[in-house]
């Protein structure tokens, strides 16, 4: 399937009012020994949501799941997170969601199959499946999707915004756990 025919979805709420047009620049990058041109077209830019009293951030590519989280569980929008693929695309890997049960629920996201297996099989947490597809390493037009952890709140936080990452580390006490993968900027 050529890159031009692959649609992007974003982590979060799907709303007709949130469709934006992206103009990605063309550039070369090696993916499976092929030149890759960044997709041009429409993408959905939904908000990241959080339920403060649970200290839990939630990301999904399912409109139904997102609406349920907002309506039934009273999650609130915090703005855009990142753009990901809704189905497997050239050079991408699954982004898994795992519900961690420590002092409450913490939704944990990883593109690392070994990390996912360890957290589910050895630590007994709940695998909630694939929420999208991201790049495992930097490619044309992609940006890091940072993973941070707040030990005081027992909560993971994800952002593609470098300034937001720095603010979370400096003011909220978050510890940077590295890069979960690479996504497209909103």
XYZ file of C-alpha atoms in Angstrom:
186
model
C 0.000 0.000 0.000
C 1.580 3.337 -0.972
C 2.078 5.870 1.857
C -0.339 8.285 0.194
C -3.233 5.875 0.765
C -2.614 5.303 4.474
C -4.817 7.337 6.794
C -3.640 8.727 10.098
C -5.668 8.675 13.247
C -4.725 10.399 16.417
C -4.665 9.319 20.019
C -7.847 10.627 21.572
C -11.363 11.783 20.770
C -12.584 11.690 17.218
C -14.709 14.667 16.304
C -15.663 16.101 12.959
C -14.740 19.548 14.264
C -11.210 18.408 15.018
C -10.165 17.358 11.517
C -7.203 19.409 10.374
C -5.176 19.487 7.203
C -1.519 18.660 7.593
C 1.155 19.754 5.165
C 4.164 17.593 5.802
C 7.404 18.354 4.042
C 8.976 15.797 1.748
C 12.207 14.289 2.926
C 14.106 11.071 2.597
C 14.410 8.446 5.259
C 15.228 4.761 5.086
C 12.358 2.458 5.952
C 12.767 -1.113 4.711
C 15.420 0.167 2.286
C 12.933 2.476 0.565
C 12.708 6.232 0.358
C 9.707 7.501 2.277
C 7.831 10.720 1.712
C 5.755 11.970 4.594
C 2.036 11.658 4.123
C 0.107 14.702 3.017
C -3.591 14.819 3.747
C -6.136 14.959 6.533
C -5.573 13.765 10.083
C -7.651 13.772 13.228
C -6.205 15.836 16.060
C -8.005 14.799 19.262
C -7.199 15.796 22.842
C -5.279 13.849 25.454
C -7.593 13.184 28.390
C -6.974 12.856 32.103
C -9.004 12.067 35.187
C -7.230 14.074 37.878
C -8.695 12.313 40.909
C -7.417 9.007 39.498
C -4.115 10.502 38.324
C -4.549 8.724 35.005
C -3.871 9.806 31.431
C -5.743 7.937 28.709
C -5.075 7.663 24.985
C -7.081 5.734 22.402
C -7.794 5.700 18.690
C -11.351 4.460 19.309
C -14.031 7.162 19.225
C -16.433 4.934 21.175
C -13.876 4.184 23.882
C -12.938 7.863 24.170
C -16.551 9.007 24.402
C -17.170 6.419 27.125
C -14.129 7.619 29.102
C -15.356 11.219 28.927
C -19.076 10.630 29.496
C -19.053 7.724 31.959
C -15.736 8.153 33.760
C -15.496 11.963 33.629
C -12.109 12.287 31.961
C -11.216 15.818 30.794
C -9.450 17.031 27.677
C -5.928 18.410 28.023
C -5.169 19.169 24.397
C -3.577 17.333 21.531
C -1.241 14.401 22.096
C 0.170 13.026 18.852
C -0.729 11.560 15.491
C -0.379 7.816 15.033
C -1.451 5.250 12.474
C -4.740 3.429 13.075
C -3.502 0.335 11.248
C -0.109 -1.157 10.497
C 1.841 1.059 8.092
C 5.256 0.614 6.533
C 7.919 0.765 9.243
C 5.524 1.021 12.217
C 5.063 -1.193 15.268
C 2.098 -1.626 17.616
C 1.639 0.771 20.539
C 0.249 -1.330 23.395
C -1.850 -0.125 26.331
C -1.576 -1.878 29.673
C -3.596 -1.081 32.787
C -1.216 -1.056 35.764
C -2.754 -1.621 39.171
C -0.664 -0.156 41.983
C -2.288 2.546 44.114
C -4.983 2.950 41.475
C -5.088 2.560 37.714
C -2.265 3.875 35.559
C -2.514 3.366 31.820
C 0.932 2.466 30.528
C 1.896 2.554 26.829
C 4.804 0.803 25.148
C 5.902 -0.171 21.660
C 8.361 -2.697 23.109
C 6.956 -6.239 22.892
C 9.361 -7.564 25.559
C 8.405 -4.788 27.974
C 4.704 -5.454 27.332
C 5.124 -9.198 27.932
C 7.054 -8.641 31.157
C 4.516 -6.184 32.588
C 1.574 -8.460 31.742
C 2.959 -11.961 32.382
C 5.417 -11.365 35.213
C 3.848 -8.419 37.012
C 0.186 -9.379 36.518
C -1.155 -6.227 34.873
C -3.970 -6.139 32.288
C -3.152 -6.044 28.580
C -5.680 -3.747 26.884
C -4.414 -4.351 23.351
C -3.088 -2.201 20.542
C -4.140 1.466 20.479
C -2.283 2.462 17.325
C 0.969 2.111 15.418
C 4.073 4.255 15.767
C 7.615 4.272 14.464
C 10.215 2.473 16.616
C 12.906 4.943 15.543
C 13.063 8.441 14.084
C 11.952 8.772 10.462
C 11.130 11.701 8.240
C 8.807 14.207 9.926
C 8.468 12.177 13.131
C 9.103 13.419 16.675
C 9.829 11.553 19.917
C 6.849 10.426 21.997
C 8.315 10.899 25.486
C 7.337 8.680 28.400
C 7.519 10.199 31.874
C 6.560 8.800 35.263
C 5.352 10.700 38.316
C 6.263 8.531 41.347
C 4.287 10.755 43.728
C 1.082 10.202 41.740
C 1.993 6.734 40.419
C 1.133 7.905 36.914
C 2.696 7.775 33.447
C 2.499 10.799 31.172
C 3.213 10.926 27.433
C 3.918 13.887 25.187
C 5.460 14.716 21.844
C 6.110 18.271 23.033
C 9.680 18.793 24.281
C 8.736 21.909 26.315
C 5.845 20.086 27.973
C 8.219 17.234 28.815
C 10.624 19.677 30.503
C 7.836 21.411 32.442
C 6.464 18.061 33.683
C 9.931 17.062 34.885
C 10.736 20.407 36.524
C 7.399 21.320 38.124
C 5.514 18.036 38.616
C 8.389 15.819 39.661
C 8.102 13.524 36.650
C 11.036 11.303 35.817
C 11.824 10.829 32.132
C 11.682 7.132 31.232
C 12.817 7.669 27.664
C 11.066 7.592 24.326
C 8.091 5.273 23.792
C 8.482 5.600 20.025
C 8.168 8.206 17.291
C 4.927 9.869 16.196
C 3.862 12.637 13.869
C 3.395 16.092 15.384
C -0.041 17.667 15.707
